Amino acid sequence: MNEERDTEFVTRGGHGGIARLQAKAEARLGLLAAGLQEYAFFVLDAAGRVDSWDDGAERIMGYRGEEIIGKHFSVFSPADAGAADHAEWQLAQAAEFGRHVDEGWLLRRDGTRFWAHVVITAQRSPEGIVRGFIQVTRDETEAGARQQRSSRRFTDLFDLTPVGIALFDAAGRVLDANEALCGLLGYRLHDLNNMPAAGLLHPDDRGASLLVDAAAMDAPLNRSRVHQRVLVRSDGQVVHCDVHSAASVADDGSRFWLVVFQDITERLRLIETLCYQATHDDLTGLLNRAGLNELLDSLLHGGAEQVAVLFCDIDNFKRVNDALGHEAGDELLTVLARRLTGGLPPGCTPTPARLSGDEYLVICSDVDVVGGLEAFTIWVAELLRTNVPVRGYPVAVSASIGAAMLDRDTVSADLLRYADAAMFHAKSLGPGRVSLATPTMIATVEGQLGLEEQLRAAMETDSLVLHYQPIIAGDRSVVMAEALVRWPHPDRGLLSPEVILRVAEQGNLLRELDRWVLRTALREATSWLAPNGHPVAVAVNLVDLLPHDPEFVDDITAIITDCGIDSHRVVLEIVETSLIDLPARPREAMVELGERGVRFALDDFGTGYSSLARLKDLPTQIIKLDRQFVSGVETDAADVAIAQAMTGMGHAMGRSCVAEGVENSGQFQVLSDLGIDLYQGWLFSRPLPADQLRAFLENPPTSELA
């Protein structure tokens, strides 16, 4: 476009146009000359001797024309073995194909090397005879240096990277490997060289070719594919690897494979360990509840039709713990687990499991093979009826066993529940008895299942209600109120906490119920009046939402925050048996909440077997004397002594003492004389609905007790 305008200007007689056009041409020639600074052009005769020499050749090669003309061009090649033969080969290639392109090191006159790009073109006579050659040589020393540096960086990275790397040719044989791969597979490099890819795989590996698949050779280059493969070391050991592979192309245009091997053996072992721990009991090594559910689901979904479940509860196990301690109890449980593992009939491939405490479960996938459900149940009962030496004492053991079997009349998901119901029936008959699930038991369980679904729905729709029982100081002022859940059932009327808890426990709803009661109680407590300016605390009994839960602190804190209540008004009641042998982390959780103002009450104090030994270690601020020690304080000297001892011990440790179940003024008077701080019972108030409690707080009773 510009040239056309320049030409038009000149043809129209523009005197300055000629000068400008000439200047443009000179500038372009200058650029061309500058671009040719790195090129040497010279002519060779048919024998390869230098026939002509220009300034560019002198500048790059260092020879003057008179010094080099007539000499063979191989003088430019380094004095390596075969240099002259290589020069002749270059001429032969140019003569045969008309043109030859090459790269390599050349020598200047002063002996220095430079990296050269060489093009040799044959010159022919009209008859086609080679008359000579024209050689164009470009100095690419800097480009070669960059290539060398890049190659060196790649080599260093190849050798230093901690993951195994190998190069394979198109035939799938090892071209090169780094030290990490040699160490991973236990080979020396020369052992790996030329080894086929299949030679790296373990016989257990069922995958296709290690180098992705054959079709990938035609796929786009450098597209990485990842597979998990099983390799084998030189000593036969298994190595699990994530294998990343990609096809690439060499300088000569041939394809090759770049493959990275990342050892994941330890990661897989860790995953296997975690899976095992998640599905197996720590003490006995048997399946736990999670593992049992997985096994049962796989059997039932796999079409098994004769699956039997035995629910085994060790009779009077608590007496072993009470008499000999928990370690002795653990020893006994381990012995019984070994008996179940080694003594069950092999025909139906039975699997034992430990649910919790002293409860075992046995699953048989084809009970008819061992004579049917009743025969198998009797076999297991006899296996668990034994004498076990524990800590030098002979312990007689038996188990109450309930059995159920999957058939067309049962629902697979409820099989455990049927066996559990049968076990409770067996236990009612006496130690060591067995019971098979009957249609009546199954109907009862199904009714229970219906209640569980209704309870879940009641929590979701806030259809439960809370009643509150005031807790009174000696001067009749209300200090706190305990929340007690009620269920206005549409068919069964107002259900008590005992019924609700039993349904929730069977349906694994206890934690959801705890959260519902806590959230509702704290929210409703925010509307309570503060008699005489003293806010009334709200106490909530927790059954399953306990300090052992890793999320305990976060859950409690979130509910308190959401409800907008002062944490100093929150009292969490936990039964004594839930706090026995309290580990460090749960204790820290209680301490952390205590520092925020939350108080803990030890409920049913005195009913556990380790109360006195453990009380001093528990981070509780309140102890509640169980009603069984309160009811007889008027007439039973032993109850008075127990109440006095517990109250004195609580005060000595800085705890407040609450007496539960105070029903008459005589009990109140005795307990007052013993120094009880707070009182709860029908003498003061029955549990009240939320609106009646607010009225109670507005107009509390003022009469003094005699």
XYZ file of C-alpha atoms in Angstrom:
706
model
C 0.000 0.000 0.000
C 2.816 2.437 0.945
C 4.867 1.385 -2.086
C 1.926 2.131 -4.371
C 1.635 5.653 -2.933
C 5.432 6.198 -3.294
C 5.335 5.044 -6.927
C 2.375 7.294 -7.710
C 4.189 10.255 -6.172
C 7.301 9.659 -8.276
C 5.360 9.262 -11.532
C 3.646 12.570 -10.860
C 7.022 14.257 -10.830
C 7.534 14.729 -7.133
C 11.176 15.758 -6.833
C 11.360 14.938 -3.120
C 9.615 11.576 -3.659
C 12.632 10.030 -5.369
C 14.855 10.903 -2.426
C 12.415 9.495 0.096
C 11.939 6.285 -1.879
C 15.679 5.860 -2.128
C 15.988 6.398 1.626
C 13.337 3.723 2.270
C 15.163 1.250 0.051
C 18.447 1.935 1.786
C 16.795 1.449 5.173
C 15.362 -1.907 4.115
C 18.749 -2.977 2.759
C 20.295 -1.912 6.043
C 17.851 -4.056 7.982
C 18.577 -6.966 5.656
C 22.305 -6.468 6.074
C 21.917 -6.317 9.845
C 19.888 -9.519 9.722
C 22.672 -11.195 7.750
C 25.354 -10.310 10.290
C 25.013 -13.755 11.843
C 25.250 -15.636 8.511
C 28.292 -16.906 6.589
C 27.836 -17.580 2.825
C 30.538 -19.504 0.930
C 30.803 -21.816 -2.051
C 32.314 -25.285 -2.121
C 33.457 -27.157 -5.157
C 32.229 -30.670 -5.872
C 34.953 -32.130 -3.614
C 34.033 -29.928 -0.655
C 36.896 -27.413 -0.975
C 36.188 -23.747 -0.319
C 35.819 -21.970 -3.670
C 34.669 -18.482 -2.653
C 34.581 -16.531 0.624
C 32.726 -13.379 1.637
C 33.007 -10.833 4.423
C 30.268 -12.513 6.457
C 32.162 -15.774 6.349
C 35.345 -14.022 7.424
C 33.539 -12.288 10.287
C 31.958 -15.469 11.643
C 34.645 -18.051 10.861
C 37.701 -15.812 11.413
C 39.498 -16.786 8.182
C 40.579 -14.360 5.435
C 39.826 -15.481 1.903
C 43.434 -16.244 0.989
C 43.761 -18.406 4.141
C 40.831 -20.666 3.477
C 40.116 -20.881 -0.249
C 41.179 -24.267 -1.514
C 40.936 -25.989 1.858
C 38.379 -28.684 2.601
C 35.412 -27.395 4.621
C 35.956 -30.127 7.240
C 38.511 -27.762 8.829
C 35.506 -26.055 10.401
C 34.545 -29.249 12.259
C 35.914 -30.001 15.736
C 38.783 -32.455 15.769
C 36.567 -35.279 17.005
C 36.711 -38.825 15.793
C 34.759 -39.145 12.565
C 34.597 -35.384 11.879
C 35.869 -35.752 8.290
C 33.485 -38.624 7.631
C 30.617 -36.524 8.931
C 31.547 -33.676 6.571
C 31.577 -36.041 3.607
C 28.244 -37.461 4.751
C 26.751 -33.961 4.797
C 27.835 -33.412 1.161
C 26.454 -36.795 0.174
C 23.110 -35.979 1.779
C 22.981 -32.627 -0.044
C 23.928 -34.292 -3.363
C 21.261 -36.971 -2.933
C 18.389 -34.819 -1.714
C 19.400 -31.419 -3.076
C 19.579 -29.841 0.345
C 20.801 -30.849 3.791
C 20.094 -29.109 7.117
C 22.135 -29.825 10.221
C 23.115 -28.388 13.609
C 26.295 -28.818 15.616
C 29.497 -27.341 16.889
C 31.924 -25.635 14.417
C 35.430 -24.210 14.918
C 36.611 -20.689 14.245
C 40.178 -19.952 13.129
C 41.182 -19.167 16.713
C 39.920 -22.565 17.878
C 36.813 -21.349 19.673
C 33.582 -23.238 19.182
C 30.177 -21.929 18.276
C 26.822 -23.637 17.788
C 25.892 -23.479 14.123
C 22.812 -23.992 11.997
C 24.045 -25.231 8.605
C 22.208 -25.439 5.271
C 24.136 -27.040 2.336
C 22.514 -26.789 -1.096
C 23.812 -28.708 -4.133
C 24.500 -26.792 -7.388
C 23.983 -28.835 -10.566
C 24.819 -28.421 -14.247
C 22.030 -28.531 -16.852
C 22.857 -32.210 -17.217
C 22.219 -32.746 -13.471
C 25.865 -33.216 -12.475
C 26.854 -31.735 -9.084
C 29.153 -28.791 -9.749
C 29.495 -27.669 -6.150
C 27.651 -26.577 -3.052
C 26.546 -23.385 -1.361
C 26.802 -23.471 2.429
C 24.931 -21.016 4.618
C 26.038 -21.054 8.261
C 24.227 -19.188 11.028
C 25.870 -18.538 14.391
C 23.338 -19.748 16.985
C 25.686 -19.866 19.923
C 23.305 -18.006 22.220
C 20.341 -20.124 21.129
C 22.425 -23.239 21.662
C 23.481 -22.018 25.082
C 19.883 -21.394 25.975
C 19.008 -24.857 24.754
C 21.836 -26.347 26.781
C 20.775 -24.445 29.905
C 17.185 -25.543 29.403
C 18.331 -29.103 28.862
C 20.493 -28.928 31.980
C 17.594 -27.570 34.040
C 15.396 -30.386 32.777
C 18.099 -32.924 33.605
C 18.558 -31.494 37.106
C 14.811 -31.492 37.692
C 14.576 -35.022 36.285
C 17.226 -36.246 38.723
C 16.195 -34.236 41.785
C 12.430 -34.655 41.784
C 11.270 -37.005 44.577
C 8.756 -38.820 42.357
C 9.738 -41.508 39.870
C 10.018 -40.465 36.215
C 10.673 -42.609 33.167
C 10.803 -42.070 29.414
C 9.465 -44.848 27.210
C 9.880 -45.222 23.460
C 6.937 -45.834 21.154
C 7.411 -49.582 21.620
C 6.898 -49.199 25.369
C 10.492 -49.794 26.502
C 12.367 -47.698 29.064
C 14.648 -45.090 27.494
C 15.662 -43.359 30.712
C 14.666 -43.159 34.388
C 15.580 -40.966 37.328
C 17.071 -41.983 40.673
C 13.718 -41.707 42.445
C 12.187 -44.389 40.210
C 15.244 -46.603 40.600
C 14.937 -46.300 44.392
C 11.175 -46.836 44.320
C 11.445 -50.073 42.347
C 14.793 -51.280 43.713
C 16.592 -51.339 40.329
C 19.771 -49.803 38.989
C 19.403 -47.655 35.902
C 21.060 -50.168 33.614
C 18.560 -52.800 34.842
C 15.638 -50.571 33.885
C 16.988 -49.518 30.500
C 15.114 -51.241 27.665
C 12.724 -52.959 30.125
C 9.185 -53.255 28.714
C 6.500 -51.294 30.567
C 4.677 -54.519 31.403
C 7.750 -55.648 33.346
C 7.089 -52.946 35.954
C 3.578 -54.197 36.746
C 2.652 -56.621 39.517
C 0.757 -59.765 38.458
C -2.190 -58.555 40.556
C -2.529 -55.435 38.396
C -5.518 -55.948 36.129
C -5.220 -52.745 34.139
C -4.432 -52.282 30.471
C -1.098 -51.036 29.184
C 0.880 -48.916 31.612
C 1.194 -46.302 28.872
C -2.484 -45.346 28.916
C -3.883 -47.133 25.836
C -2.946 -47.677 22.247
C -5.481 -45.195 20.933
C -3.788 -42.433 22.886
C -0.833 -42.562 20.489
C -3.058 -40.738 18.022
C -4.405 -38.356 20.672
C -3.165 -34.775 21.185
C 0.298 -34.541 22.709
C 1.003 -33.704 26.353
C -2.511 -34.642 27.497
C -1.850 -36.264 30.849
C -3.813 -39.301 31.967
C -3.804 -40.617 35.509
C -4.311 -44.217 36.551
C -3.809 -46.036 39.831
C -1.594 -49.036 39.169
C 0.093 -51.817 41.101
C 3.832 -52.051 40.429
C 6.342 -54.600 41.657
C 9.775 -53.978 43.128
C 12.798 -56.019 42.171
C 12.355 -57.960 45.435
C 8.706 -58.756 44.645
C 7.121 -56.234 47.042
C 3.987 -54.436 45.931
C 4.086 -50.694 45.219
C 0.859 -48.773 44.590
C 1.298 -45.714 42.382
C -0.656 -42.952 40.760
C 0.699 -43.069 37.217
C 0.599 -39.857 35.173
C 1.442 -40.453 31.512
C 1.509 -38.320 28.404
C 2.669 -38.773 24.836
C 5.268 -36.356 23.481
C 7.457 -35.989 20.382
C 11.248 -36.068 20.069
C 13.388 -33.744 17.933
C 13.433 -36.310 15.151
C 9.625 -36.438 15.111
C 9.276 -39.811 16.823
C 6.759 -40.296 19.637
C 7.736 -41.178 23.182
C 6.050 -41.442 26.592
C 6.756 -39.311 29.630
C 5.510 -41.179 32.717
C 5.499 -40.041 36.354
C 5.088 -42.567 39.184
C 3.853 -41.234 42.539
C 4.057 -43.743 45.377
C 0.720 -43.892 47.230
C 1.371 -47.136 49.118
C 1.502 -45.497 52.549
C -1.530 -43.355 51.756
C -3.536 -46.442 50.837
C -2.354 -48.202 54.000
C -3.464 -45.210 56.053
C -6.853 -45.219 54.328
C -7.184 -48.947 54.969
C -6.252 -48.407 58.618
C -8.793 -45.607 59.017
C -11.478 -47.691 57.298
C -10.659 -50.614 59.567
C -10.808 -48.424 62.652
C -14.128 -46.968 61.492
C -15.682 -50.402 61.057
C -14.055 -52.436 63.840
C -14.190 -52.400 67.614
C -10.965 -51.173 69.233
C -11.087 -53.641 72.121
C -12.021 -56.923 70.454
C -11.211 -56.377 66.785
C -14.731 -57.502 65.839
C -16.935 -55.496 63.525
C -18.530 -52.504 65.222
C -21.981 -51.100 64.499
C -20.851 -49.305 61.337
C -19.077 -52.372 59.973
C -22.023 -54.553 60.896
C -24.442 -52.308 59.014
C -22.193 -52.395 55.942
C -22.052 -56.191 56.033
C -25.779 -56.567 56.582
C -26.588 -54.146 53.763
C -24.275 -55.991 51.377
C -25.907 -59.341 52.230
C -29.448 -58.070 51.942
C -28.856 -56.062 48.778
C -26.951 -59.011 47.358
C -30.110 -61.094 47.369
C -29.416 -63.271 50.413
C -32.655 -64.865 51.602
C -31.644 -66.801 54.735
C -29.865 -64.074 56.723
C -30.120 -64.598 60.475
C -29.207 -62.078 63.169
C -28.514 -63.042 66.793
C -28.507 -60.304 69.442
C -26.446 -61.502 72.431
C -26.399 -59.671 75.775
C -23.985 -60.974 78.436
C -25.888 -61.684 81.657
C -24.938 -59.731 84.781
C -21.844 -58.279 83.164
C -21.978 -55.196 85.382
C -21.047 -57.278 88.422
C -17.667 -58.075 86.831
C -16.917 -54.380 86.381
C -18.172 -53.579 89.874
C -16.239 -56.354 91.585
C -13.030 -56.553 89.530
C -12.856 -53.216 87.668
C -13.135 -52.126 84.068
C -9.883 -53.739 82.949
C -11.151 -57.110 84.118
C -14.402 -56.483 82.268
C -12.444 -55.678 79.103
C -10.462 -58.882 79.529
C -13.669 -60.895 79.730
C -15.124 -59.201 76.645
C -11.957 -60.004 74.694
C -12.087 -63.685 75.691
C -15.722 -63.941 74.592
C -14.877 -62.270 71.283
C -12.198 -64.890 70.657
C -14.700 -67.656 71.406
C -17.139 -66.181 68.895
C -14.423 -65.770 66.278
C -13.128 -69.321 66.582
C -16.162 -71.339 67.704
C -18.959 -70.542 65.269
C -19.973 -73.191 62.701
C -18.159 -72.519 59.403
C -20.893 -73.627 57.011
C -22.850 -70.366 56.869
C -19.805 -68.077 57.122
C -20.999 -66.459 60.363
C -19.621 -63.055 61.355
C -19.519 -61.811 64.976
C -19.652 -58.140 65.926
C -19.628 -56.063 69.104
C -22.185 -53.305 69.278
C -21.343 -51.645 72.593
C -20.632 -52.614 76.182
C -21.573 -56.263 76.665
C -23.667 -56.630 73.502
C -22.551 -58.906 70.663
C -24.215 -59.609 67.370
C -23.775 -62.614 65.100
C -24.808 -62.623 61.433
C -25.257 -65.854 59.499
C -25.735 -65.509 55.740
C -27.375 -68.926 55.186
C -28.737 -70.303 58.442
C -30.274 -73.388 56.833
C -26.760 -74.757 56.265
C -26.326 -75.125 60.043
C -29.734 -76.576 60.799
C -31.953 -73.520 60.902
C -32.395 -70.505 63.131
C -33.199 -72.291 66.402
C -30.302 -74.742 66.122
C -27.868 -71.943 65.303
C -29.114 -69.832 68.241
C -28.653 -72.739 70.658
C -25.131 -73.307 69.284
C -24.175 -69.665 70.022
C -25.811 -69.784 73.468
C -23.730 -72.845 74.392
C -20.620 -71.133 73.042
C -21.194 -68.154 75.360
C -22.060 -70.330 78.365
C -18.621 -70.861 79.857
C -16.283 -70.221 82.777
C -13.551 -67.676 82.216
C -10.646 -67.054 84.607
C -10.360 -63.279 85.058
C -7.669 -61.830 87.315
C -7.412 -65.166 89.063
C -11.144 -65.460 89.687
C -13.391 -67.928 87.839
C -16.279 -66.050 86.239
C -19.333 -67.961 85.074
C -20.720 -66.434 81.886
C -23.962 -66.815 79.982
C -25.851 -64.709 77.463
C -29.460 -63.858 76.735
C -29.932 -64.208 72.974
C -32.653 -62.982 70.672
C -32.773 -64.181 67.070
C -34.529 -62.994 63.936
C -34.344 -64.052 60.320
C -34.991 -62.253 57.091
C -37.942 -63.661 55.188
C -40.786 -62.362 53.070
C -42.632 -61.078 56.139
C -39.788 -58.901 57.488
C -38.262 -55.643 56.379
C -34.489 -55.939 55.997
C -33.688 -52.584 57.608
C -35.507 -53.612 60.795
C -33.881 -57.020 61.250
C -31.652 -55.814 64.090
C -34.643 -54.354 65.890
C -36.517 -57.657 65.752
C -33.524 -59.514 67.188
C -33.166 -56.858 69.889
C -36.829 -57.256 70.896
C -36.392 -61.032 71.044
C -33.314 -60.591 73.240
C -35.249 -58.517 75.779
C -37.879 -61.244 75.881
C -35.162 -63.861 76.446
C -33.675 -61.783 79.275
C -37.078 -61.632 80.980
C -37.084 -65.448 81.088
C -33.832 -65.605 83.051
C -30.045 -65.825 82.392
C -28.810 -67.905 79.479
C -32.169 -68.117 77.704
C -32.868 -67.697 73.997
C -35.883 -66.352 72.147
C -36.859 -66.225 68.481
C -38.646 -63.171 67.132
C -42.396 -63.800 66.884
C -45.041 -62.006 64.826
C -46.200 -60.298 68.030
C -42.687 -59.001 68.743
C -42.347 -57.844 65.153
C -45.678 -56.008 65.373
C -44.505 -54.323 68.589
C -41.270 -53.240 66.936
C -43.126 -51.885 63.932
C -45.351 -49.912 66.292
C -42.201 -48.558 67.918
C -40.874 -47.603 64.479
C -44.069 -45.682 63.835
C -43.587 -43.797 67.092
C -40.025 -42.942 66.124
C -41.154 -41.406 62.850
C -43.851 -39.462 64.692
C -41.299 -38.222 67.239
C -38.981 -37.088 64.489
C -41.850 -35.220 62.855
C -42.880 -33.699 66.202
C -39.398 -32.232 66.666
C -39.331 -30.902 63.122
C -42.695 -29.171 63.599
C -42.063 -28.079 67.222
C -45.009 -30.186 68.384
C -43.293 -31.180 71.624
C -43.705 -28.962 74.676
C -41.642 -28.210 77.757
C -42.777 -28.087 81.350
C -40.553 -26.504 83.978
C -40.143 -27.509 87.628
C -38.928 -24.652 89.831
C -35.836 -25.168 91.988
C -36.192 -23.206 95.224
C -33.802 -21.727 97.766
C -34.480 -21.985 101.491
C -36.226 -18.609 101.486
C -38.668 -19.857 98.806
C -37.089 -17.715 96.049
C -36.877 -19.377 92.627
C -33.248 -19.856 91.600
C -33.664 -21.996 88.496
C -36.157 -24.219 86.693
C -35.525 -27.620 85.126
C -36.914 -28.224 81.629
C -38.868 -31.478 81.235
C -40.114 -32.549 77.810
C -43.695 -33.643 77.126
C -45.286 -34.981 73.954
C -48.954 -34.193 73.285
C -49.505 -37.301 71.139
C -52.688 -37.144 69.034
C -53.675 -40.713 69.925
C -51.897 -41.510 73.196
C -52.329 -38.237 75.042
C -49.564 -36.404 76.916
C -46.520 -38.701 76.959
C -43.939 -38.460 79.761
C -40.173 -37.979 79.419
C -39.606 -41.690 80.173
C -41.688 -42.731 77.159
C -40.163 -40.071 74.909
C -36.604 -41.021 75.876
C -37.276 -44.699 75.258
C -38.631 -43.969 71.778
C -35.734 -41.583 71.022
C -33.134 -44.111 72.162
C -34.585 -46.869 69.983
C -34.691 -44.523 66.998
C -31.233 -43.010 67.533
C -32.884 -39.631 68.094
C -31.454 -38.771 71.511
C -29.004 -36.176 70.258
C -31.648 -34.465 68.136
C -33.976 -34.486 71.141
C -31.255 -32.933 73.351
C -30.725 -30.145 70.844
C -34.464 -29.493 70.532
C -35.001 -29.330 74.306
C -31.936 -27.137 74.879
C -32.772 -24.693 72.102
C -36.451 -24.447 73.101
C -35.718 -24.083 76.819
C -33.137 -21.336 76.331
C -35.373 -19.471 73.910
C -38.365 -19.592 76.274
C -36.216 -18.659 79.293
C -35.332 -15.337 77.704
C -38.937 -14.188 78.447
C -38.863 -15.080 82.162
C -39.073 -12.298 84.728
C -36.233 -11.800 87.172
C -37.798 -11.826 90.681
C -36.148 -9.209 92.882
C -33.732 -8.473 90.037
C -32.203 -11.977 90.127
C -32.464 -13.774 86.736
C -33.727 -17.346 86.958
C -31.428 -19.981 85.461
C -32.711 -22.760 83.198
C -31.504 -26.344 83.668
C -31.547 -28.880 80.816
C -30.753 -32.568 81.245
C -28.526 -33.833 78.415
C -28.670 -37.519 77.539
C -26.630 -37.881 74.358
C -25.235 -34.429 73.574
C -22.270 -34.902 75.920
C -18.765 -33.475 76.437
C -17.293 -36.533 74.701
C -18.608 -35.181 71.382
C -15.855 -33.217 69.533
C -18.485 -30.623 68.535
C -19.864 -30.241 72.076
C -18.467 -26.788 72.829
C -19.375 -25.415 69.399
C -22.905 -26.836 69.543
C -23.649 -25.475 73.021
C -22.099 -22.089 72.255
C -24.024 -21.751 68.975
C -27.361 -22.545 70.650
C -26.706 -20.069 73.477
C -25.774 -17.380 70.960
C -28.744 -18.066 68.702
C -31.178 -17.891 71.637
C -29.676 -14.663 72.966
C -29.477 -15.806 76.594
C -26.790 -14.949 79.127
C -24.582 -18.056 79.448
C -24.515 -17.581 83.248
C -28.204 -18.573 83.248
C -27.509 -21.932 81.547
C -27.196 -25.108 83.636
C -26.445 -28.403 81.865
C -27.409 -31.500 83.839
C -25.485 -34.694 83.083
C -26.037 -38.002 84.867
C -23.145 -39.258 86.936
C -22.637 -42.461 84.937
C -21.937 -40.430 81.768
C -18.978 -38.745 83.445
C -17.194 -41.807 84.839
C -13.555 -42.018 83.665
C -13.902 -38.671 81.904
C -10.988 -38.320 79.420
C -8.929 -35.147 79.189
C -10.605 -33.660 76.091
C -14.207 -33.832 77.383
C -13.060 -32.412 80.707
C -11.402 -29.538 78.831
C -14.672 -28.917 76.965
C -16.555 -28.606 80.259
C -13.892 -26.292 81.680
C -14.015 -24.121 78.540
C -17.777 -23.705 78.773
C -17.487 -23.133 82.516
C -15.117 -20.242 81.882
C -17.843 -18.706 79.690
C -20.350 -18.903 82.517
C -22.133 -22.195 81.780
C -22.639 -24.374 84.868
C -22.761 -28.164 85.030
C -24.922 -30.151 87.423
C -24.116 -33.743 88.332
C -27.531 -35.416 88.170
C -28.637 -38.502 90.165
C -25.624 -38.058 92.439
C -24.923 -41.097 94.586
C -26.348 -43.725 92.222
C -23.054 -44.582 90.494
C -20.481 -46.926 91.899
C -17.540 -44.516 91.706
C -19.156 -41.275 92.848
C -16.961 -40.478 95.814
C -13.728 -41.297 94.016
C -14.582 -39.264 90.935
C -16.388 -36.224 92.297
C -13.240 -34.254 93.075
C -12.051 -34.561 89.442
C -15.282 -33.500 87.744
C -15.601 -29.847 86.597
C -19.164 -29.532 87.951
C -20.548 -26.665 90.020
C -23.771 -28.313 91.236
C -24.601 -31.776 92.583
C -28.156 -33.089 92.705
C -28.865 -35.571 95.488
C -30.973 -38.368 94.001
C -34.569 -38.709 95.242
C -33.928 -42.246 96.524
C -31.804 -40.761 99.308
C -34.318 -37.961 99.981
C -37.471 -40.025 100.378
C -36.390 -41.709 103.613
C -34.537 -38.957 105.449
C -37.393 -38.581 107.983
C -37.267 -42.193 109.126
C -34.078 -43.867 107.855
C -30.863 -42.974 109.662
C -28.828 -44.417 106.784
C -30.425 -42.016 104.301
C -29.711 -39.130 106.666
C -26.081 -40.197 106.971
C -25.700 -40.505 103.178
C -27.337 -37.117 102.568
C -25.171 -35.508 105.245
C -21.959 -37.025 103.874
C -22.712 -36.015 100.294
C -23.722 -32.497 101.276
C -20.625 -32.003 103.392
C -18.374 -33.336 100.654
C -20.047 -31.140 98.029
C -19.640 -28.010 100.153
C -16.027 -28.875 100.911
C -15.368 -28.935 97.176
C -17.252 -25.705 96.495
C -20.358 -27.293 94.969
C -23.951 -26.224 95.529
C -26.238 -29.063 96.619
C -29.770 -29.628 95.272
C -32.169 -32.168 96.799
C -34.539 -33.803 94.295
C -37.984 -35.217 95.086
C -38.771 -33.150 98.177
C -42.445 -33.901 98.793
C -43.238 -32.821 102.379
C -42.168 -30.319 104.986
C -40.575 -33.010 107.175
C -38.093 -33.884 104.427
C -37.454 -30.208 103.835
C -36.721 -29.593 107.516
C -34.217 -32.452 107.785
C -32.476 -31.466 104.554
C -32.385 -27.830 105.643
C -30.714 -28.856 108.886
C -28.135 -30.807 106.846
C -27.257 -27.659 104.864
C -28.872 -28.383 101.495
C -28.755 -25.250 99.330
C -31.655 -25.783 96.903
C -34.788 -27.901 96.747
C -36.850 -29.418 93.952
C -40.080 -31.338 94.365
C -43.860 -31.316 94.590
C -43.731 -29.675 97.993
C -42.942 -26.454 96.125
C -44.379 -27.005 92.665
C -45.143 -29.682 90.157
C -43.672 -29.215 86.626
C -45.490 -26.289 85.017
C -46.244 -25.418 81.386
C -44.315 -22.400 80.137
C -47.142 -19.894 80.657
C -47.870 -21.151 84.186
C -44.182 -20.933 85.091
C -44.135 -17.288 84.049
C -47.152 -16.690 86.342
C -45.355 -18.577 89.122
C -42.342 -16.312 88.748
C -44.538 -13.221 88.820
C -46.264 -14.332 92.024
C -44.063 -16.877 93.808
C -45.346 -18.488 97.069
C -44.379 -16.419 100.083
C -45.403 -18.628 103.021
C -42.594 -20.011 105.147
C -42.207 -23.731 105.710
C -42.402 -24.944 109.270
